[in-house]
């Protein structure tokens, strides 16, 4: 579908993805590193929440940091 209107609406930058998530009703928090990201997630996450992490970098260690910081059992798929 190259060159279609649908392709033009797919966000590809960090800002575009963030705007699309906010428009869809998501809570979005931008962090400057893994430790900060883990702190943001552990402060916001409540029992029953599902946290999805995505990155082109080393995101597996983020799941580990989140799991260590929470004071309750969690399931993680890395």
N, CA, C and O atoms as a Tinker XYZ file with bonds, in Angstrom:
   312  protein
     1  N      0.817000   -1.184000    0.000000    73     2
     2  CA     0.000000    0.000000    0.000000    64     1     3
     3  C      0.864000    1.252000    0.000000    63     2     4     5
     4  O      0.472000    2.261000    0.587000    81     3
     5  N      1.985000    1.219000   -0.618000    73     3     6
     6  CA     2.863000    2.384000   -0.659000    64     5     7
     7  C      2.179000    3.532000   -1.392000    63     6     8     9
     8  O      1.519000    3.350000   -2.416000    81     7
     9  N      2.366000    4.728000   -0.819000    73     7    10
    10  CA     1.838000    5.902000   -1.470000    64     9    11
    11  C      0.356000    6.149000   -1.238000    63    10    12    13
    12  O     -0.220000    7.048000   -1.850000    81    11
    13  N     -0.270000    5.373000   -0.369000    73    11    14
    14  CA    -1.699000    5.564000   -0.127000    64    13    15
    15  C     -1.921000    6.546000    1.010000    63    14    16    17
    16  O     -0.997000    6.859000    1.760000    81    15
    17  N     -3.155000    7.031000    1.134000    73    15    18
    18  CA    -3.496000    7.918000    2.238000    64    17    19
    19  C     -3.336000    7.215000    3.576000    63    18    20    21
    20  O     -2.954000    7.845000    4.561000    81    19
    21  N     -3.621000    5.915000    3.626000    73    19    22
    22  CA    -3.487000    5.162000    4.869000    64    21    23
    23  C     -2.048000    5.176000    5.350000    63    22    24    25
    24  O     -1.794000    5.300000    6.548000    81    23
    25  N     -1.116000    5.051000    4.437000    73    23    26
    26  CA     0.290000    5.058000    4.827000    64    25    27
    27  C      0.682000    6.412000    5.416000    63    26    28    29
    28  O      1.489000    6.469000    6.344000    81    27
    29  N      0.132000    7.482000    4.897000    73    27    30
    30  CA     0.471000    8.825000    5.356000    64    29    31
    31  C     -0.001000    9.082000    6.782000    63    30    32    33
    32  O      0.531000    9.977000    7.440000    81    31
    33  N     -0.967000    8.342000    7.276000    73    31    34
    34  CA    -1.488000    8.579000    8.614000    64    33    35
    35  C     -0.800000    7.740000    9.681000    63    34    36    37
    36  O     -1.109000    7.903000   10.861000    81    35
    37  N      0.103000    6.864000    9.326000    73    35    38
    38  CA     0.794000    6.030000   10.297000    64    37    39
    39  C      1.940000    6.839000   10.903000    63    38    40    41
    40  O      2.848000    7.261000   10.186000    81    39
    41  N      1.901000    7.058000   12.243000    73    39    42
    42  CA     2.970000    7.838000   12.850000    64    41    43
    43  C      4.274000    7.044000   12.877000    63    42    44    45
    44  O      4.274000    5.849000   13.173000    81    43
    45  N      5.375000    7.709000   12.571000    73    43    46
    46  CA     6.662000    7.020000   12.557000    64    45    47
    47  C      7.677000    7.642000   13.504000    63    46    48    49
    48  O      8.692000    7.015000   13.806000    81    47
    49  N      7.432000    8.850000   13.978000    73    47    50
    50  CA     8.362000    9.484000   14.913000    64    49    51
    51  C      7.869000    9.267000   16.340000    63    50    52    53
    52  O      6.715000    8.900000   16.562000    81    51
    53  N      8.751000    9.499000   17.297000    73    51    54
    54  CA     8.356000    9.384000   18.702000    64    53    55
    55  C      7.212000   10.339000   19.009000    63    54    56    57
    56  O      6.247000    9.957000   19.671000    81    55
    57  N      7.312000   11.581000   18.534000    73    55    58
    58  CA     6.241000   12.550000   18.770000    64    57    59
    59  C      4.936000   12.110000   18.131000    63    58    60    61
    60  O      3.871000   12.258000   18.730000    81    59
    61  N      5.007000   11.570000   16.921000    73    59    62
    62  CA     3.809000   11.121000   16.233000    64    61    63
    63  C      3.143000    9.957000   16.939000    63    62    64    65
    64  O      1.918000    9.910000   17.045000    81    63
    65  N      3.935000    9.024000   17.418000    73    63    66
    66  CA     3.395000    7.870000   18.149000    64    65    67
    67  C      2.768000    8.342000   19.454000    63    66    68    69
    68  O      1.693000    7.883000   19.837000    81    67
    69  N      3.451000    9.266000   20.137000    73    67    70
    70  CA     2.924000    9.801000   21.387000    64    69    71
    71  C      1.588000   10.515000   21.160000    63    70    72    73
    72  O      0.637000   10.293000   21.910000    81    71
    73  N      1.507000   11.359000   20.147000    73    71    74
    74  CA     0.252000   12.072000   19.839000    64    73    75
    75  C     -0.867000   11.090000   19.514000    63    74    76    77
    76  O     -1.992000   11.259000   19.983000    81    75
    77  N     -0.572000   10.071000   18.719000    73    75    78
    78  CA    -1.596000    9.087000   18.341000    64    77    79
    79  C     -2.098000    8.338000   19.571000    63    78    80    81
    80  O     -3.293000    8.065000   19.683000    81    79
    81  N     -1.202000    8.006000   20.490000    73    79    82
    82  CA    -1.608000    7.298000   21.704000    64    81    83
    83  C     -2.496000    8.178000   22.579000    63    82    84    85
    84  O     -3.491000    7.702000   23.127000    81    83
    85  N     -2.148000    9.445000   22.713000    73    83    86
    86  CA    -2.953000   10.372000   23.512000    64    85    87
    87  C     -4.334000   10.550000   22.892000    63    86    88    89
    88  O     -5.338000   10.548000   23.603000    81    87
    89  N     -4.388000   10.703000   21.589000    73    87    90
    90  CA    -5.674000   10.843000   20.899000    64    89    91
    91  C     -6.540000    9.607000   21.130000    63    90    92    93
    92  O     -7.762000    9.712000   21.234000    81    91
    93  N     -5.906000    8.434000   21.211000    73    91    94
    94  CA    -6.634000    7.188000   21.440000    64    93    95
    95  C     -7.030000    7.001000   22.899000    63    94    96    97
    96  O     -7.705000    6.031000   23.242000    81    95
    97  N     -6.606000    7.938000   23.770000    73    95    98
    98  CA    -7.010000    7.862000   25.172000    64    97    99
    99  C     -5.986000    7.257000   26.107000    63    98   100   101
   100  O     -6.283000    7.036000   27.280000    81    99
   101  N     -4.789000    6.985000   25.618000    73    99   102
   102  CA    -3.758000    6.380000   26.455000    64   101   103
   103  C     -3.068000    7.430000   27.325000    63   102   104   105
   104  O     -2.991000    8.606000   26.968000    81   103
   105  N     -2.572000    6.975000   28.472000    73   103   106
   106  CA    -1.707000    7.823000   29.293000    64   105   107
   107  C     -0.290000    7.627000   28.769000    63   106   108   109
   108  O      0.189000    6.497000   28.676000    81   107
   109  N      0.366000    8.700000   28.433000    73   107   110
   110  CA     1.696000    8.622000   27.847000    64   109   111
   111  C      2.677000    9.365000   28.736000    63   110   112   113
   112  O      2.421000   10.495000   29.152000    81   111
   113  N      3.785000    8.732000   29.020000    73   111   114
   114  CA     4.860000    9.343000   29.795000    64   113   115
   115  C      6.154000    9.101000   29.044000    63   114   116   117
   116  O      6.465000    7.963000   28.692000    81   115
   117  N      6.904000   10.147000   28.798000    73   115   118
   118  CA     8.187000   10.007000   28.117000    64   117   119
   119  C      9.290000   10.009000   29.175000    63   118   120   121
   120  O      9.289000   10.849000   30.075000    81   119
   121  N     10.220000    9.079000   29.065000    73   119   122
   122  CA    11.340000    8.985000   30.002000    64   121   123
   123  C     12.649000    9.086000   29.232000    63   122   124   125
   124  O     12.722000    8.747000   28.051000    81   123
   125  N     13.673000    9.557000   29.920000    73   123   126
   126  CA    14.964000    9.746000   29.261000    64   125   127
   127  C     15.894000    8.549000   29.391000    63   126   128   129
   128  O     16.970000    8.533000   28.793000    81   127
   129  N     15.495000    7.559000   30.157000    73   127   130
   130  CA    16.329000    6.370000   30.307000    64   129   131
   131  C     15.551000    5.240000   30.952000    63   130   132   133
   132  O     14.406000    5.416000   31.367000    81   131
   133  N     16.182000    4.079000   31.033000    73   131   134
   134  CA    15.499000    2.896000   31.563000    64   133   135
   135  C     15.138000    3.036000   33.035000    63   134   136   137
   136  O     14.051000    2.625000   33.443000    81   135
   137  N     16.026000    3.607000   33.836000    73   135   138
   138  CA    15.747000    3.751000   35.266000    64   137   139
   139  C     14.563000    4.692000   35.473000    63   138   140   141
   140  O     13.678000    4.408000   36.280000    81   139
   141  N     14.544000    5.800000   34.752000    73   139   142
   142  CA    13.418000    6.734000   34.852000    64   141   143
   143  C     12.134000    6.080000   34.346000    63   142   144   145
   144  O     11.075000    6.248000   34.952000    81   143
   145  N     12.216000    5.350000   33.263000    73   143   146
   146  CA    11.042000    4.667000   32.724000    64   145   147
   147  C     10.481000    3.668000   33.728000    63   146   148   149
   148  O      9.265000    3.584000   33.903000    81   147
   149  N     11.345000    2.920000   34.382000    73   147   150
   150  CA    10.899000    1.957000   35.391000    64   149   151
   151  C     10.221000    2.670000   36.550000    63   150   152   153
   152  O      9.216000    2.184000   37.070000    81   151
   153  N     10.754000    3.811000   36.963000    73   151   154
   154  CA    10.146000    4.578000   38.051000    64   153   155
   155  C      8.764000    5.093000   37.667000    63   154   156   157
   156  O      7.838000    5.050000   38.476000    81   155
   157  N      8.623000    5.577000   36.447000    73   155   158
   158  CA     7.326000    6.072000   35.966000    64   157   159
   159  C      6.304000    4.937000   35.943000    63   158   160   161
   160  O      5.172000    5.104000   36.395000    81   159
   161  N      6.710000    3.790000   35.417000    73   159   162
   162  CA     5.784000    2.653000   35.312000    64   161   163
   163  C      5.387000    2.143000   36.686000    63   162   164   165
   164  O      4.209000    1.886000   36.931000    81   163
   165  N      6.347000    1.992000   37.582000    73   163   166
   166  CA     6.010000    1.448000   38.901000    64   165   167
   167  C      5.148000    2.417000   39.705000    63   166   168   169
   168  O      4.350000    1.982000   40.536000    81   167
   169  N      5.293000    3.722000   39.474000    73   167   170
   170  CA     4.446000    4.698000   40.165000    64   169   171
   171  C      3.021000    4.687000   39.603000    63   170   172   173
   172  O      2.066000    4.932000   40.341000    81   171
   173  N      2.870000    4.410000   38.321000    73   171   174
   174  CA     1.557000    4.482000   37.677000    64   173   175
   175  C      0.803000    3.165000   37.659000    63   174   176   177
   176  O     -0.428000    3.162000   37.671000    81   175
   177  N      1.512000    2.051000   37.629000    73   175   178
   178  CA     0.873000    0.738000   37.465000    64   177   179
   179  C      0.073000    0.349000   38.705000    63   178   180   181
   180  O      0.510000    0.541000   39.840000    81   179
   181  N     -1.079000   -0.187000   38.459000    73   179   182
   182  CA    -1.959000   -0.682000   39.525000    64   181   183
   183  C     -2.209000   -2.166000   39.307000    63   182   184   185
   184  O     -2.089000   -2.654000   38.183000    81   183
   185  N     -2.555000   -2.890000   40.366000    73   183   186
   186  CA    -2.858000   -4.315000   40.186000    64   185   187
   187  C     -3.889000   -4.511000   39.077000    63   186   188   189
   188  O     -4.909000   -3.823000   39.030000    81   187
   189  N     -3.610000   -5.443000   38.203000    73   187   190
   190  CA    -4.492000   -5.731000   37.078000    64   189   191
   191  C     -4.112000   -5.003000   35.797000    63   190   192   193
   192  O     -4.607000   -5.348000   34.724000    81   191
   193  N     -3.239000   -4.000000   35.891000    73   191   194
   194  CA    -2.793000   -3.289000   34.693000    64   193   195
   195  C     -1.903000   -4.179000   33.834000    63   194   196   197
   196  O     -1.221000   -5.073000   34.334000    81   195
   197  N     -1.927000   -3.920000   32.558000    73   195   198
   198  CA    -1.022000   -4.572000   31.617000    64   197   199
   199  C     -0.073000   -3.493000   31.105000    63   198   200   201
   200  O     -0.509000   -2.464000   30.589000    81   199
   201  N      1.215000   -3.738000   31.250000    73   199   202
   202  CA     2.221000   -2.789000   30.800000    64   201   203
   203  C      2.929000   -3.397000   29.600000    63   202   204   205
   204  O      3.442000   -4.514000   29.671000    81   203
   205  N      2.955000   -2.666000   28.508000    73   203   206
   206  CA     3.621000   -3.113000   27.297000    64   205   207
   207  C      4.804000   -2.183000   27.063000    63   206   208   209
   208  O      4.643000   -0.964000   27.007000    81   207
   209  N      5.982000   -2.758000   26.928000    73   207   210
   210  CA     7.164000   -1.949000   26.637000    64   209   211
   211  C      7.643000   -2.282000   25.237000    63   210   212   213
   212  O      7.689000   -3.446000   24.839000    81   211
   213  N      7.998000   -1.245000   24.498000    73   211   214
   214  CA     8.500000   -1.432000   23.144000    64   213   215
   215  C      9.701000   -0.530000   22.942000    63   214   216   217
   216  O      9.740000    0.598000   23.434000    81   215
   217  N     10.674000   -1.036000   22.217000    73   215   218
   218  CA    11.865000   -0.240000   21.973000    64   217   219
   219  C     12.672000   -0.867000   20.858000    63   218   220   221
   220  O     12.539000   -2.055000   20.564000    81   219
   221  N     13.498000   -0.065000   20.251000    73   219   222
   222  CA    14.452000   -0.608000   19.285000    64   221   223
   223  C     15.770000   -0.902000   19.991000    63   222   224   225
   224  O     16.725000   -1.379000   19.379000    81   223
   225  N     15.804000   -0.613000   21.277000    73   223   226
   226  CA    17.013000   -0.826000   22.069000    64   225   227
   227  C     16.835000   -1.956000   23.063000    63   226   228   229
   228  O     16.121000   -2.924000   22.802000    81   227
   229  N     17.479000   -1.827000   24.180000    73   227   230
   230  CA    17.494000   -2.876000   25.205000    64   229   231
   231  C     16.307000   -2.730000   26.148000    63   230   232   233
   232  O     16.426000   -2.120000   27.210000    81   231
   233  N     15.173000   -3.284000   25.766000    73   231   234
   234  CA    13.963000   -3.150000   26.574000    64   233   235
   235  C     13.812000   -4.296000   27.577000    63   234   236   237
   236  O     13.051000   -4.170000   28.536000    81   235
   237  N     14.506000   -5.386000   27.379000    73   235   238
   238  CA    14.400000   -6.522000   28.310000    64   237   239
   239  C     14.834000   -6.112000   29.709000    63   238   240   241
   240  O     14.241000   -6.563000   30.689000    81   239
   241  N     15.841000   -5.280000   29.824000    73   239   242
   242  CA    16.282000   -4.852000   31.145000    64   241   243
   243  C     15.259000   -3.933000   31.803000    63   242   244   245
   244  O     15.216000   -3.847000   33.030000    81   243
   245  N     14.440000   -3.250000   31.020000    73   243   246
   246  CA    13.383000   -2.416000   31.586000    64   245   247
   247  C     12.364000   -3.293000   32.315000    63   246   248   249
   248  O     11.938000   -2.958000   33.420000    81   247
   249  N     11.981000   -4.390000   31.715000    73   247   250
   250  CA    11.041000   -5.305000   32.373000    64   249   251
   251  C     11.618000   -5.810000   33.694000    63   250   252   253
   252  O     10.894000   -5.931000   34.682000    81   251
   253  N     12.894000   -6.097000   33.712000    73   251   254
   254  CA    13.549000   -6.553000   34.939000    64   253   255
   255  C     13.527000   -5.456000   35.997000    63   254   256   257
   256  O     13.232000   -5.732000   37.160000    81   255
   257  N     13.832000   -4.221000   35.619000    73   255   258
   258  CA    13.811000   -3.099000   36.566000    64   257   259
   259  C     12.412000   -2.885000   37.132000    63   258   260   261
   260  O     12.256000   -2.647000   38.330000    81   259
   261  N     11.403000   -2.968000   36.283000    73   259   262
   262  CA    10.020000   -2.795000   36.734000    64   261   263
   263  C      9.655000   -3.901000   37.715000    63   262   264   265
   264  O      9.085000   -3.644000   38.775000    81   263
   265  N      9.985000   -5.114000   37.352000    73   263   266
   266  CA     9.654000   -6.270000   38.195000    64   265   267
   267  C     10.328000   -6.164000   39.562000    63   266   268   269
   268  O      9.715000   -6.489000   40.579000    81   267
   269  N     11.573000   -5.715000   39.596000    73   267   270
   270  CA    12.297000   -5.563000   40.859000    64   269   271
   271  C     11.710000   -4.452000   41.725000    63   270   272   273
   272  O     11.696000   -4.570000   42.950000    81   271
   273  N     11.230000   -3.383000   41.109000    73   271   274
   274  CA    10.749000   -2.225000   41.855000    64   273   275
   275  C      9.356000   -2.415000   42.441000    63   274   276   277
   276  O      9.026000   -1.796000   43.453000    81   275
   277  N      8.540000   -3.250000   41.829000    73   275   278
   278  CA     7.187000   -3.472000   42.340000    64   277   279
   279  C      7.238000   -4.335000   43.582000    63   278   280   281
   280  O      8.032000   -5.273000   43.661000    81   279
   281  N      6.402000   -4.024000   44.545000    73   279   282
   282  CA     6.397000   -4.791000   45.789000    64   281   283
   283  C      5.286000   -5.832000   45.807000    63   282   284   285
   284  O      4.750000   -6.175000   46.861000    81   283
   285  N      4.953000   -6.325000   44.626000    73   283   286
   286  CA     3.926000   -7.353000   44.520000    64   285   287
   287  C      4.304000   -8.317000   43.392000    63   286   288   289
   288  O      5.102000   -7.972000   42.520000    81   287
   289  N      3.742000   -9.502000   43.409000    73   287   290
   290  CA     4.063000  -10.458000   42.335000    64   289   291
   291  C      3.593000   -9.937000   40.986000    63   290   292   293
   292  O      2.512000   -9.359000   40.871000    81   291
   293  N      4.408000  -10.147000   39.984000    73   291   294
   294  CA     4.050000   -9.774000   38.616000    64   293   295
   295  C      4.472000  -10.879000   37.681000    63   294   296   297
   296  O      5.367000  -11.667000   37.988000    81   295
   297  N      3.821000  -10.930000   36.541000    73   295   298
   298  CA     4.226000  -11.851000   35.488000    64   297   299
   299  C      4.865000  -11.025000   34.388000    63   298   300   301
   300  O      4.343000   -9.974000   34.017000    81   299
   301  N      5.975000  -11.484000   33.870000    73   299   302
   302  CA     6.647000  -10.751000   32.797000    64   301   303
   303  C      6.972000  -11.704000   31.665000    63   302   304   305
   304  O      7.439000  -12.823000   31.880000    81   303
   305  N      6.716000  -11.241000   30.469000    73   303   306
   306  CA     7.105000  -11.969000   29.281000    64   305   307
   307  C      8.134000  -11.106000   28.584000    63   306   308   309
   308  O      7.839000   -9.978000   28.189000    81   307
   309  N      9.324000  -11.622000   28.432000    73   307   310
   310  CA    10.412000  -10.829000   27.848000    64   309   311
   311  C     10.814000  -11.458000   26.540000    63   310   312
   312  O     11.717000  -10.959000   25.867000    81   311
